Short mmCIF file of C-alpha atoms and ligand atoms in Angstrom, two decimals:
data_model
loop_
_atom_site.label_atom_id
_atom_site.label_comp_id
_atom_site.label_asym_id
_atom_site.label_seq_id
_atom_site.Cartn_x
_atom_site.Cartn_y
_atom_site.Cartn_z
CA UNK A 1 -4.30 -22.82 -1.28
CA UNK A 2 -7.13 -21.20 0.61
CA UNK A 3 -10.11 -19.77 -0.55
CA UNK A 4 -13.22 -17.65 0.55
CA UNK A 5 -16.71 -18.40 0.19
CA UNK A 6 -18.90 -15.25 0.29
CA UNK A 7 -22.53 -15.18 1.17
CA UNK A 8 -24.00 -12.30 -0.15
CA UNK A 9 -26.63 -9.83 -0.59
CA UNK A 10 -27.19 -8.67 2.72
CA UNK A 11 -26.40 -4.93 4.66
CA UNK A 12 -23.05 -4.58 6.81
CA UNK A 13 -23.97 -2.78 9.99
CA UNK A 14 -22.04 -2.60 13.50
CA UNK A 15 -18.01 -0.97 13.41
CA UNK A 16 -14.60 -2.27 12.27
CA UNK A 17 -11.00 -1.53 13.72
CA UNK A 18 -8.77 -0.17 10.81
CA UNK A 19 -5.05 -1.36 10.92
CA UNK A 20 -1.81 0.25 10.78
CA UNK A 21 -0.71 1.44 7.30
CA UNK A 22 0.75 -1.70 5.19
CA UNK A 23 2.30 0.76 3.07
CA UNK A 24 3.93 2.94 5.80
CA UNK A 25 4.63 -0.02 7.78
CA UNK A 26 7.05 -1.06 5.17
CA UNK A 27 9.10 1.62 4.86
CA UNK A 28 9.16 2.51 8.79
CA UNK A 29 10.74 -0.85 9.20
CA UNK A 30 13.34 -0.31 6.26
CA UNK A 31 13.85 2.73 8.34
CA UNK A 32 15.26 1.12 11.36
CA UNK A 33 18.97 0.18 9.00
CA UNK A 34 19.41 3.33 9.47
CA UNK A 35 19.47 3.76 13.53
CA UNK A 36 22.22 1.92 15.90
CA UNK A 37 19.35 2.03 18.95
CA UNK A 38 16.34 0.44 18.46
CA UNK A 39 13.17 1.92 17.01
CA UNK A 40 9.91 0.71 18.38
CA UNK A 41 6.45 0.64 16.02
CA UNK A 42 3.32 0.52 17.24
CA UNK A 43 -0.04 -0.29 15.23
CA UNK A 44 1.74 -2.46 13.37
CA UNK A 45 -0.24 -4.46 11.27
CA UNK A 46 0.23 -8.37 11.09
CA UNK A 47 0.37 -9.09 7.12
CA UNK A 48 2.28 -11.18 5.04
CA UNK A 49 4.12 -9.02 3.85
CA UNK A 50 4.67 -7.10 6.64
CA UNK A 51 6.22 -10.74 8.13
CA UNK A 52 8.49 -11.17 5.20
CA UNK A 53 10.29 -7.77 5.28
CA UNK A 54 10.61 -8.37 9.12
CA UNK A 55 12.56 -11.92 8.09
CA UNK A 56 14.71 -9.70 5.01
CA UNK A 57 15.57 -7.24 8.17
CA UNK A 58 16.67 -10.25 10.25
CA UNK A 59 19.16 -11.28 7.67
CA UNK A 60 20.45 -8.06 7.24
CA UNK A 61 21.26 -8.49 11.00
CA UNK A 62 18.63 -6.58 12.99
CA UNK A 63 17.32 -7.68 15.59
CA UNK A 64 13.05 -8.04 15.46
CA UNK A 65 10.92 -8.50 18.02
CA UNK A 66 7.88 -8.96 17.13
CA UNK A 67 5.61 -11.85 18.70
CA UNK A 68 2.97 -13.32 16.95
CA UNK A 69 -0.22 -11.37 16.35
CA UNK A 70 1.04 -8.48 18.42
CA UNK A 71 0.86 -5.03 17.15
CA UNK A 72 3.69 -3.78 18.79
CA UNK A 73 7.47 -4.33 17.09
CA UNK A 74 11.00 -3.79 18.22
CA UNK A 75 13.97 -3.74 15.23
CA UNK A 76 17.30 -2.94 16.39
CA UNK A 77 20.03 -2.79 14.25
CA UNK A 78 23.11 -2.46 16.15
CA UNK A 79 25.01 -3.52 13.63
CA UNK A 80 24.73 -4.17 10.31
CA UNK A 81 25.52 -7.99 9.47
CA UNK A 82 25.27 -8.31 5.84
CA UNK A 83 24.54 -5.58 2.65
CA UNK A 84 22.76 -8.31 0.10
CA UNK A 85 18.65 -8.04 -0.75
CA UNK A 86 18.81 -11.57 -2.64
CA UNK A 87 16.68 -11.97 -5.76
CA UNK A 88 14.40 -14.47 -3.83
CA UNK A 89 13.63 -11.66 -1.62
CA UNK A 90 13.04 -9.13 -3.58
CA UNK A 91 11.57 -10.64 -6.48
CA UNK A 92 8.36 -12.16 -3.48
CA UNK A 93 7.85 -8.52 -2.39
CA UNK A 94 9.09 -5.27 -4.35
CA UNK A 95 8.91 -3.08 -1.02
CA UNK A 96 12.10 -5.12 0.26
CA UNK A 97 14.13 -3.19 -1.83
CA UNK A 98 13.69 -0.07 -0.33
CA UNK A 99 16.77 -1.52 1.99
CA UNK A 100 19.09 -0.25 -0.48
CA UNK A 101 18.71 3.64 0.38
CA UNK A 102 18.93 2.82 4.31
CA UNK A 103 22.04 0.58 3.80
CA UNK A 104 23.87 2.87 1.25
CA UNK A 105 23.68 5.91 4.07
CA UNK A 106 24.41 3.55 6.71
CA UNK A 107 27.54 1.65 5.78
CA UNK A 108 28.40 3.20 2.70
CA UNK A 109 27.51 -0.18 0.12
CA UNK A 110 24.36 -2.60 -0.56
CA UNK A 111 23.92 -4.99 -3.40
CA UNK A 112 20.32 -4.99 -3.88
CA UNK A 113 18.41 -7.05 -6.26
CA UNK A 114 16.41 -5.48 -9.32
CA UNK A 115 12.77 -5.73 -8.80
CA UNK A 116 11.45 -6.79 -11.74
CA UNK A 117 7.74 -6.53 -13.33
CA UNK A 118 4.80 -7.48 -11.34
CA UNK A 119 1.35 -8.24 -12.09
CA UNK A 120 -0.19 -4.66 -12.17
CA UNK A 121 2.76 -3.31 -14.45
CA UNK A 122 6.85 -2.65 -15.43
CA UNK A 123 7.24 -0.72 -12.67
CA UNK A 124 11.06 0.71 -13.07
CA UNK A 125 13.01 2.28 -10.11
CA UNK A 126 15.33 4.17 -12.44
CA UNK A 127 13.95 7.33 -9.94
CA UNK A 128 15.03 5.69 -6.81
CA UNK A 129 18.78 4.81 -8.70
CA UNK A 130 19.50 8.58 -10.22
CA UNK A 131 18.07 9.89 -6.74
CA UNK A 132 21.21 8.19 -5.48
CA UNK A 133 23.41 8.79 -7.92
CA UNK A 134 22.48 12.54 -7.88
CA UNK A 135 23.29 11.92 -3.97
CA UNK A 136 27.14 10.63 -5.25
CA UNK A 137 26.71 7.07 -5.31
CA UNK A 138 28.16 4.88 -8.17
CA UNK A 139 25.02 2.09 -9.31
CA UNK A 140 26.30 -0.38 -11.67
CA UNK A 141 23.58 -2.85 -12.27
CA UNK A 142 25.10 -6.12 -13.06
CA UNK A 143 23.42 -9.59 -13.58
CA UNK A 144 19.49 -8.29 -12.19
CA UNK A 145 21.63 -6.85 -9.08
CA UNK A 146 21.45 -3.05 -8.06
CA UNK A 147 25.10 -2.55 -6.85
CA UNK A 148 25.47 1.03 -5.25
CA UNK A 149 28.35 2.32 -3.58
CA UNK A 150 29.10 5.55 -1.92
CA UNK A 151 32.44 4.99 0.37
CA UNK A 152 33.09 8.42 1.46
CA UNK A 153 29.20 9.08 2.24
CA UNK A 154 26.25 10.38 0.60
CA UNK A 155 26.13 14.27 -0.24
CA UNK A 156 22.52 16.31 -0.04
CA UNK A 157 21.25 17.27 -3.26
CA UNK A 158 18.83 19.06 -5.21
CA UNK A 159 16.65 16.82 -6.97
CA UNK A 160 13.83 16.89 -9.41
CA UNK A 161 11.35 13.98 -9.95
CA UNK A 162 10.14 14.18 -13.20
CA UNK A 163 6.98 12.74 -12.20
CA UNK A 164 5.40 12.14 -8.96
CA UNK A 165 6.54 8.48 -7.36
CA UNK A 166 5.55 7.39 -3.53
CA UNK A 167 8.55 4.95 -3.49
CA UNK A 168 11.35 6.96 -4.89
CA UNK A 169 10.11 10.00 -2.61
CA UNK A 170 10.48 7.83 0.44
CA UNK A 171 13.70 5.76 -0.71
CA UNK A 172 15.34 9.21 -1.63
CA UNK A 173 14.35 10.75 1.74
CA UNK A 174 15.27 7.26 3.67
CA UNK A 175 18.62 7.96 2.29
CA UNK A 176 19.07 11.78 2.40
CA UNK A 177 18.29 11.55 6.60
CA UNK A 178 22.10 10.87 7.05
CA UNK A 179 23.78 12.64 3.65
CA UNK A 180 26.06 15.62 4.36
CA UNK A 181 24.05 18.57 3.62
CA UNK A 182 20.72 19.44 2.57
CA UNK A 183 18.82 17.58 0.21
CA UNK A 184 15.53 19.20 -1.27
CA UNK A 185 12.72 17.32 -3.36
CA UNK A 186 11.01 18.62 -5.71
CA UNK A 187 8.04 17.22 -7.19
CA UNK A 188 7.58 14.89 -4.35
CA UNK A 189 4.46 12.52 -3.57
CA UNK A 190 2.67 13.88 -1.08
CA UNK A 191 0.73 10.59 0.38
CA UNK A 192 0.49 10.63 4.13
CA UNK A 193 2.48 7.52 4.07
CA UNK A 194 5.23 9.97 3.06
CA UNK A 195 4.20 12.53 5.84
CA UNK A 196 4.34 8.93 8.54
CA UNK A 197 7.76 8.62 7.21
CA UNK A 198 9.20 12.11 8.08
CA UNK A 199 7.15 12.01 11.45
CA UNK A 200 9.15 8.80 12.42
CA UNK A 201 12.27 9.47 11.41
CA UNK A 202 12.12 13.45 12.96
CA UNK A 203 11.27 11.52 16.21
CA UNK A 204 14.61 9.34 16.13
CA UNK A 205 16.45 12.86 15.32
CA UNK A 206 16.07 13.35 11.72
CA UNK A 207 15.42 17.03 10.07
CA UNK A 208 12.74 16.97 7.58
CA UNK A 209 10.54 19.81 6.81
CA UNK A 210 7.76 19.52 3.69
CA UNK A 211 6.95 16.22 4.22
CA UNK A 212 3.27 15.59 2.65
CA UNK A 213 3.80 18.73 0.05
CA UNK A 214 5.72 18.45 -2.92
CA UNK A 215 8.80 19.83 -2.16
CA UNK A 216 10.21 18.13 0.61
CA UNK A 217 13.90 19.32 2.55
CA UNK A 218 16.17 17.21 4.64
CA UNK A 219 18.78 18.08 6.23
CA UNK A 220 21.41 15.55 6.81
CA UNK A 221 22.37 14.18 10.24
CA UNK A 222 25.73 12.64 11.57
CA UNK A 223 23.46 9.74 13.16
CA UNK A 224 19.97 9.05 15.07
CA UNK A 225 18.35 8.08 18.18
CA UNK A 226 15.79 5.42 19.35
CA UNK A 227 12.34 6.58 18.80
CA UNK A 228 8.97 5.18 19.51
CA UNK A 229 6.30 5.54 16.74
CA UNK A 230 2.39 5.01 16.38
CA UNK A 231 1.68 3.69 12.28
CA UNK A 232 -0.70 5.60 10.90
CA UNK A 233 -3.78 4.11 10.07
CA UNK A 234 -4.55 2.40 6.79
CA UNK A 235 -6.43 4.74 3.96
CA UNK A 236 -6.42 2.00 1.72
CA UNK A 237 -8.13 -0.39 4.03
CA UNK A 238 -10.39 2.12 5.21
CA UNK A 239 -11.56 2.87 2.13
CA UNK A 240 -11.56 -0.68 0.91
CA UNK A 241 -14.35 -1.35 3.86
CA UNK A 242 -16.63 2.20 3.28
CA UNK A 243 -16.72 1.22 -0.62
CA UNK A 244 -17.70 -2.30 0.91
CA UNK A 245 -20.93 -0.70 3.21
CA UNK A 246 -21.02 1.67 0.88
CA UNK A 247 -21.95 -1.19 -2.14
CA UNK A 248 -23.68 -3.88 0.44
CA UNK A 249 -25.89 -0.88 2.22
CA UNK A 250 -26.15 -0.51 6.15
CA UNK A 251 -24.34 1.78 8.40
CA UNK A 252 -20.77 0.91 9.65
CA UNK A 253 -18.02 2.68 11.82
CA UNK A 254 -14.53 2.85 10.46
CA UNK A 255 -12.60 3.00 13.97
CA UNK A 256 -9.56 5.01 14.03
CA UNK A 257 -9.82 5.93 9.92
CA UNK A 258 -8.88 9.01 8.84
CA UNK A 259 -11.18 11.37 6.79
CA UNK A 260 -8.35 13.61 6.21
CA UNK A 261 -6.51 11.10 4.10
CA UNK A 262 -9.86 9.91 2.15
CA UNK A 263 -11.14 12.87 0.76
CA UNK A 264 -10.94 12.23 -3.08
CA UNK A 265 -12.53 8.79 -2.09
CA UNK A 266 -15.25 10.73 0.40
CA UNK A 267 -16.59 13.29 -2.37
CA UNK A 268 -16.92 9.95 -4.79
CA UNK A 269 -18.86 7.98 -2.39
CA UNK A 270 -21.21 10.86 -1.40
CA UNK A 271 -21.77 11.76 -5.53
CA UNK A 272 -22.67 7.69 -5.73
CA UNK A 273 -25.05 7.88 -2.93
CA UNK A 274 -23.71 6.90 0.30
CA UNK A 275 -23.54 9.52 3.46
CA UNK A 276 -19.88 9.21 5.25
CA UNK A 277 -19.14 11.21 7.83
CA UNK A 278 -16.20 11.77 10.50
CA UNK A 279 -17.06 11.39 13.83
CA UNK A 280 -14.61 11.44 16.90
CA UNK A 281 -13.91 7.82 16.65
CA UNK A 282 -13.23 7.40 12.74
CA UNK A 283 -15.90 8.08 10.12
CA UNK A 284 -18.93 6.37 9.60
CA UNK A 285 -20.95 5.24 6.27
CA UNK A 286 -24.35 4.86 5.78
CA UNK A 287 -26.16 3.91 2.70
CA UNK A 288 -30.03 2.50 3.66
CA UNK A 289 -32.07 2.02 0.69
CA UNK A 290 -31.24 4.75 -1.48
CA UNK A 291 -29.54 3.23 -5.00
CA UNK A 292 -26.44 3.85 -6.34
CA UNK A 293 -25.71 6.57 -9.23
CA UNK A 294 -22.44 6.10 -11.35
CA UNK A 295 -19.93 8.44 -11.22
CA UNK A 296 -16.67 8.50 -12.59
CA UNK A 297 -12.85 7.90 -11.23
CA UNK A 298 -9.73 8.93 -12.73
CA UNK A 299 -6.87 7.91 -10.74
CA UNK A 300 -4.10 10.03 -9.55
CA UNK A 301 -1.64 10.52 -6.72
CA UNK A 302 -2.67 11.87 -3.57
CA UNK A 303 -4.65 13.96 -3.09
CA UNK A 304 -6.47 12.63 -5.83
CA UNK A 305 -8.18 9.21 -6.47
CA UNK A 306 -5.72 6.40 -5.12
CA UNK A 307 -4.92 3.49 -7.54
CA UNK A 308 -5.16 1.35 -4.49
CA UNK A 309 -8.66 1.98 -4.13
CA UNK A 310 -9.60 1.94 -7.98
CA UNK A 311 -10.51 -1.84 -8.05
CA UNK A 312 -12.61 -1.55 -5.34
CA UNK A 313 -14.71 1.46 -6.54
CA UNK A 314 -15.14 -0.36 -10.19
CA UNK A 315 -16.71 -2.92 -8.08
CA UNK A 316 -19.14 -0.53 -6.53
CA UNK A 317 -20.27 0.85 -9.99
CA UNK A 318 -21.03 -2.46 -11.45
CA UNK A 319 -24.43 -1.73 -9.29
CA UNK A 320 -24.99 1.80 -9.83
CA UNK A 321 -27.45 3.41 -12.07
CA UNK A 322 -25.53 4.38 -15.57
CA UNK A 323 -22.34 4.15 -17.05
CA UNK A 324 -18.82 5.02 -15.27
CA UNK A 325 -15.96 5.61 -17.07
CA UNK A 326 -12.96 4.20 -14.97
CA UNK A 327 -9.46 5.95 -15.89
CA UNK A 328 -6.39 4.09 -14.71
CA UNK A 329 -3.35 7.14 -14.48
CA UNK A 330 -0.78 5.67 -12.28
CA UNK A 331 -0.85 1.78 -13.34
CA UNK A 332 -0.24 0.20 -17.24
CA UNK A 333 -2.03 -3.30 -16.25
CA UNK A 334 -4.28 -2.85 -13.33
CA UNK A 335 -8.16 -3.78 -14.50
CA UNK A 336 -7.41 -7.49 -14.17
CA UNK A 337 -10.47 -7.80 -11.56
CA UNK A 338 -12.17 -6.66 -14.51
CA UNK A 339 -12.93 -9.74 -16.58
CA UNK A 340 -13.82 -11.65 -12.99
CA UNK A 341 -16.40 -9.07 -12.17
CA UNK A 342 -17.84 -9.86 -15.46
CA UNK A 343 -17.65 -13.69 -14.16
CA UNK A 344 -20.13 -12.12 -11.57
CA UNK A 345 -22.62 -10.26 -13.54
CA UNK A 346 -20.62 -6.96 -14.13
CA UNK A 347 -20.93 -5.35 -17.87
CA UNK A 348 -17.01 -3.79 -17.87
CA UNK A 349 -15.44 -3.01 -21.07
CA UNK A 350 -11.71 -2.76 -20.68
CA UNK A 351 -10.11 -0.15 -23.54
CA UNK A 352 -6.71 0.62 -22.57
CA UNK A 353 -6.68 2.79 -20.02
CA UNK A 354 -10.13 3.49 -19.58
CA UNK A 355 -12.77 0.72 -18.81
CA UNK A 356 -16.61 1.74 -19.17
CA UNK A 357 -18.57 0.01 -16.16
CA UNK A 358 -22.30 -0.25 -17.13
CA UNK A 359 -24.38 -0.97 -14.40
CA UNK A 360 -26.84 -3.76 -14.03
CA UNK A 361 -29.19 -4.16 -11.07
CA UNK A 362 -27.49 -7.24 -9.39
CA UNK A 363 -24.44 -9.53 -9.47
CA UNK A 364 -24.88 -13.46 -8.91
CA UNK A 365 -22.09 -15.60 -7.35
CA UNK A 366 -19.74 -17.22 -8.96
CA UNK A 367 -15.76 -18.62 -9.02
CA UNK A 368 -13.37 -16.16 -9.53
CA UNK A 369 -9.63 -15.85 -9.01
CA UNK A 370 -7.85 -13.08 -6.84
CA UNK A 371 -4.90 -11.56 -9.62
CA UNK A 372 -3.22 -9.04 -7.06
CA UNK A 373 -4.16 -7.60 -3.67
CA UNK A 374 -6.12 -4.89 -4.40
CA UNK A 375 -8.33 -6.72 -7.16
CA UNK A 376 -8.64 -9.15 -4.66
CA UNK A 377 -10.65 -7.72 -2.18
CA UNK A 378 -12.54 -5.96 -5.05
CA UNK A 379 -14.02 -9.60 -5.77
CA UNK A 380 -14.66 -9.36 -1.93
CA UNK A 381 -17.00 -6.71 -2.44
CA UNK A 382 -18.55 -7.94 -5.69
CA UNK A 383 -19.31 -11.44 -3.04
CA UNK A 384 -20.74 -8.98 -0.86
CA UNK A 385 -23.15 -7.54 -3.05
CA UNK A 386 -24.01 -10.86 -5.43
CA UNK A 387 -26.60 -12.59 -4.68
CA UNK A 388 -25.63 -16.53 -3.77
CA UNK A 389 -22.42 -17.48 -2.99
CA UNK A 390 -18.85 -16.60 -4.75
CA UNK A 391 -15.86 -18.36 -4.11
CA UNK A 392 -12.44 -16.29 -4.50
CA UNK A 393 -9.39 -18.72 -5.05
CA UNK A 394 -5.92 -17.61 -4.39
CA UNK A 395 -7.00 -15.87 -1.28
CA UNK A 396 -3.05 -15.59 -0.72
CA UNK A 397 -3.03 -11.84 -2.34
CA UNK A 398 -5.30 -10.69 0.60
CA UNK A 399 -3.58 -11.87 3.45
CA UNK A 400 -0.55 -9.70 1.79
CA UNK A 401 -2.50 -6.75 2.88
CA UNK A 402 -5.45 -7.20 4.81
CA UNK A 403 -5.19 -8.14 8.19
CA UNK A 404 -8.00 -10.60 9.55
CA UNK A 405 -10.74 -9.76 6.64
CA UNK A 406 -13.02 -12.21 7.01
CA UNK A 407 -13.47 -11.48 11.31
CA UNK A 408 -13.65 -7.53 10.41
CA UNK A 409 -16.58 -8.15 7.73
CA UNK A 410 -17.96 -11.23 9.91
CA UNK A 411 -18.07 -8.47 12.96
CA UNK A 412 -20.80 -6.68 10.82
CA UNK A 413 -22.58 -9.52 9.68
CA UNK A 414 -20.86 -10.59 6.40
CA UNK A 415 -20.91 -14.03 6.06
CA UNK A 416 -17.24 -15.10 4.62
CA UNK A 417 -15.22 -17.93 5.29
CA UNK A 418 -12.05 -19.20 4.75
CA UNK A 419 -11.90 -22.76 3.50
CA UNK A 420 -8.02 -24.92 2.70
CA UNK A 421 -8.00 -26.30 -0.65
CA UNK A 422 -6.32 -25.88 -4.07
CA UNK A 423 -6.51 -23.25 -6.05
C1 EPZ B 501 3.42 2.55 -3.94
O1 EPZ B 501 4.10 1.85 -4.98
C2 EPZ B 501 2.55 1.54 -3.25
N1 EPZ B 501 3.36 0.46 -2.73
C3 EPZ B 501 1.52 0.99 -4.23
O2 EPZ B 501 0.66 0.12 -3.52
C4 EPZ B 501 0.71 2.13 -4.81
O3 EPZ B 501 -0.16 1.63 -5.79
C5 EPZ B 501 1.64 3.17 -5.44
O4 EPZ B 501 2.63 3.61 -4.47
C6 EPZ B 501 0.92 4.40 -5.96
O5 EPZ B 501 0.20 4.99 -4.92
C7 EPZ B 501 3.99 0.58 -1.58
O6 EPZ B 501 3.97 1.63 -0.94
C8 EPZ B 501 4.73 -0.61 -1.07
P1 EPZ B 501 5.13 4.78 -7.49
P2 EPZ B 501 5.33 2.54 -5.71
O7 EPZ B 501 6.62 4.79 -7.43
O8 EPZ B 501 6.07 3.37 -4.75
C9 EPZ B 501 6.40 4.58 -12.11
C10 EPZ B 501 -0.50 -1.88 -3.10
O9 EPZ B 501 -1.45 -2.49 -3.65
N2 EPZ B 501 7.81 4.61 -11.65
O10 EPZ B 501 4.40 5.94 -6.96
O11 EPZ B 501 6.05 1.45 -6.42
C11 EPZ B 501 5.67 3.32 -11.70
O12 EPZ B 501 5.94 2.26 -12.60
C12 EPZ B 501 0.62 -1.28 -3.88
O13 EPZ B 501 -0.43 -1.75 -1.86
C13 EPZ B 501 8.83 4.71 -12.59
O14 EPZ B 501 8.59 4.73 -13.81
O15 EPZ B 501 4.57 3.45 -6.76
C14 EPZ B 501 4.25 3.79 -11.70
O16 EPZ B 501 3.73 3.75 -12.99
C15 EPZ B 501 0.57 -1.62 -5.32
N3 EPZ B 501 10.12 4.76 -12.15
C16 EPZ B 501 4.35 5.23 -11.23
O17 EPZ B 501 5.72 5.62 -11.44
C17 EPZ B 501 10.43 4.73 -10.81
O18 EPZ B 501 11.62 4.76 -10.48
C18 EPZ B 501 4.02 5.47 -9.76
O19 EPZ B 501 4.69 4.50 -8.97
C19 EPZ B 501 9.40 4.66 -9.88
C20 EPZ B 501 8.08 4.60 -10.32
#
C-alpha cells in the first residue's frame, strides 16, 4: 500500500487548480439512470471513487466514456440492463447506492444493497427509504438488500425530513424528477452540491425550483433530454488547501474556488489569523508571520461549519495560541485523526462529542495512519506544519477524494511524496 512522506515546516506560496465536486460528481452520474440520451459532465474529477461508481453504472448498462485522466465524461443509458447494486459494491463506496432512487423512477424496480456502517459512524438511510415509500413504493428489506418496487410509477409527495440529510435530499429529488405530480421538500439540505444537482437535471428538462433552500419543489416529468453540465467546484477541497496555507503560512491562490460556498469556513480562518480573500480567479489566502489564535468549530450543515472540513481545521488549531473546543454535530465517530495528531505533537482531548485542542507551538514528524478521507488529509496538514518528516500509511483514503495531492501541494513548494510499500 502506498504511503506519503511529508517534509515539513516550510510556507506554501504560488496557486492550485481546485477540482470538480467529488460529492456532486457522484450523484450527477447516478443521475444519468434516469435519461435515455446521454448526459455529458464536465470538470469531472478523476478519484477513486469517482472510477468505481463509473464501473457500478457500467453494469447497470450505461454506457461511460470516460478516458483516462480526462475531465470530461459521457454516460448514456439507453437502456437499462440490469436493476441489482451488489453488496460488494455498495458496501466499497456508500454513494453507489444512490442508484436506487434513479432506477425505481426509471423502470419501476431496483434491488439495492443496504449500506452498512462505515468508519466515521451508523449512518442509516431509513430517510432515503420512507422518502420513497411516501412517493408509493413498497421497500421490503430482505437479507442486507433494499428491495423497492413501484410498478405503476412513483407519485409526488409532500415530505418532511425530520432532520436535515444531504443524501436523502438528493436521492428523494433524483427520484421525484420523473414522479407524477409535484413533490415538495421540506426541511431540505441546502449544500450547493444539492443546488449542482437541480442545475443539472433542469438542464436535461427537469422542473425544480428551491434547490439550495430548505424547501425544495419538483415537479414531475414524463421523461428528459441530453444535457451538458460543468461540476461545480470542490468546497471541501478548497477548503482542505486554504486551512493547509492557512496552517503552513505563505500566500496561495485557490483557482476556480468558490467563496460563496466557504463562508462558515472564511469567517473561521480570518478569526484564527489568516487573510482570504476572493479575487476574480478563486480566492486567495495569506498568512505571513502573524500566529495563529484558537477559535472554536461546531459543525453543522450548510451554511454552517462542514463536517468535511472539521478534521482539517482541528489540525490547524493544534498550532494556535489557546484552547479550541471542537464540536462534532453531524458525525457519532469522526475525531479518529485525533489520537494521530497527538502521534505528532498535538494536545487533543477527545470527550464525546466535543474534543478540546490545546495548542502547542510546533508539531514534530512522525508515523501515522490515514482512518478515513477526510482525517487523512488532516495528517497532510499536520506533515505540513511538523517539523521533520511524517509518513502517512494507507494513503488509499486520499486518492478516494483528492485528485493529484501531492503535484497540487508540490506546485507550491510542499515537499510530499508518494512512496509503494505496505502499510
Ligand atoms: C454526505 O453524506 C457526504 N457524502 C458526506 O461526505 C458529508 O460528510 C455529509 O453529506 C454531511 O455533509 C456524499 O455526498 C457522498 P447526511 P450523507 O445524510 O449524505 C444521518 C466525505 O468525506 N442520517 O447528510 O450520507 C447520518 O447518519 C463524506 O466526502 C440518518 O440518520 O450525509 C448523519 O448522522 C463523508 N438517516 C446525518 O444524518 C438517513 O436516512 C447527516 O447525514 C440519512 C442520514
Amino acid at each position: 500500500m502506498d504511503k506519503l512522506v511529508i517534509t515539513g515546516a516550510s510556507p506554501l506560496e504560488g496557486s492550485l487548480p481546485i477540482s470538480g465536486a467529488k460529492n456532486s460528481a457522484l450523484k450527477l452520474m447516478a443521475a444519468a439512470l434516469l435519461m435515455e440520451e446521454p448526459l455529458v459532465l464536465t470538470n469531472m474529477p478523476n478519484l477513486a471513487d469517482t472510477r468505481f461508481m463509473a464501473r457500478l453504472l457500467q453494469s447497470l448498462g450505461v454506457t461511460v466514456e470516460w478516458p483516462t485522466g480526462e475531465s470530461l465524461c459521457r454516460l448514456h443509458a439507453a437502456s437499462v440492463s440490469s436493476t441489482i447494486a451488489p453488496y460488494d459494491l455498495v458496501r466499497k463506496m456508500r454513494a453507489t447506492f444512490n442508484v436506487l432512487g434513479p432506477l425505481l423512477a426509471r423502470v419501476g424496480h431496483a434491488t439495492v444493497s443496504l449500506p452498512g456502517g462505515c468508519a466515521i459512524g451508523a449512518r442509516p438511510v431509513d430517510l432515503h427509504l420512507k422518502a420513497f415509500e411516501a412517493m408509493g413504493a413498497d421497500i421490503v428489506i430482505e437479507d442486507g438488500y433494499v428491495k423497492a418496487a413501484a410498478l405503476r410509477g412513483l407519485k409526488g409527495a409532500h415530505i418532511q425530513f425530520p432532520f436535515v440529510s444531504v443524501g436523502a435530499t438528493e436521492h428523494a429529488m433524483l427520484a421525484a424528477v420523473l414522479a407524477d405530480g409535484e413533490t415538495v421538500l421540506e426541511n431540505a439540505a441546502c449544500e450547493p452540491e444539492i443546488g449542482d444537482l437541480a442545475t443539472c437535471l433542469n438542464a436535461a428538462g427537469a422542473r425544480i425550483s428551491g434547490a439550495g433552500t430548505s424547501v425544495v419543489r419538483i415537479d414531475g416529468v414524463r421523461s428528459l433530454r441530453a444535457a451538458r453540465h460543468d461540476v461545480i467546484a470542490d468546497r471541501i477541497e478548497a477548503g482542505t488547501y486554504a486551512i493547509a496555507a492557512a496552517a503552513a503560512g505563505g500566500d496561495v491562490l485557490l483557482q476556480g474556488a468558490r467563496a460563496q460556498d466557504l463562508g462558515a469556513l472564511i469567517e473561521l480562518l480570518r478569526r484564527a489569523g489568516a487573510g482570504v480573500e476572493a479575487e476574480p480567479g478563486g480566492v486567495r489566502i495569506r498568512r505571513n508571520g502573524q500566529g495563529l489564535q484558537a477559535v472554536d468549530v461546531d459543525t453543522r450543515p450548510y451554511p454552517g461549519f462542514p463536517t468535511d472540513l472539521q478534521a482539517q481545521f482541528m489540525a490547524l488549531m493544534t498550532v494556535a495560541g489557546g484552547v479550541s473546543v471542537v464540536r462534532e454535530n453531524i458525525f457519532e465517530n469522526r475525531f479518529m485523526h485525533a489520537p494521530e495528531l497527538n502521534r505528532l505533537g498535538a494536545d487533543i482531548t477527545v470527550r464525546g462529542a466535543e474534543a478540546t485542542v490545546r495548542g502547542v507551538p510546533s508539531l514534530r514528524g512522525a508515523q501515522v495512519m490515514a482512518t478515513d478521507l477526510r482525517a487523512s488529509v488532516s495528517l497532510v496538514i499536520a506533515g505540513l506544519v511538523a517539523e521533520g518528516e511524517t509518513t502517512i500509511n494507507r494513503v488509499y483514503h486520499l486518492d478516494r477524494g483528492f485528485e493529484r495531492l501531492e503535484e497540487k501541494l508540490g506546485r507550491c513548494g510542499a515537499q510530499v511524496r508518494r512512496e509503494s510499500g505496505s502499510a
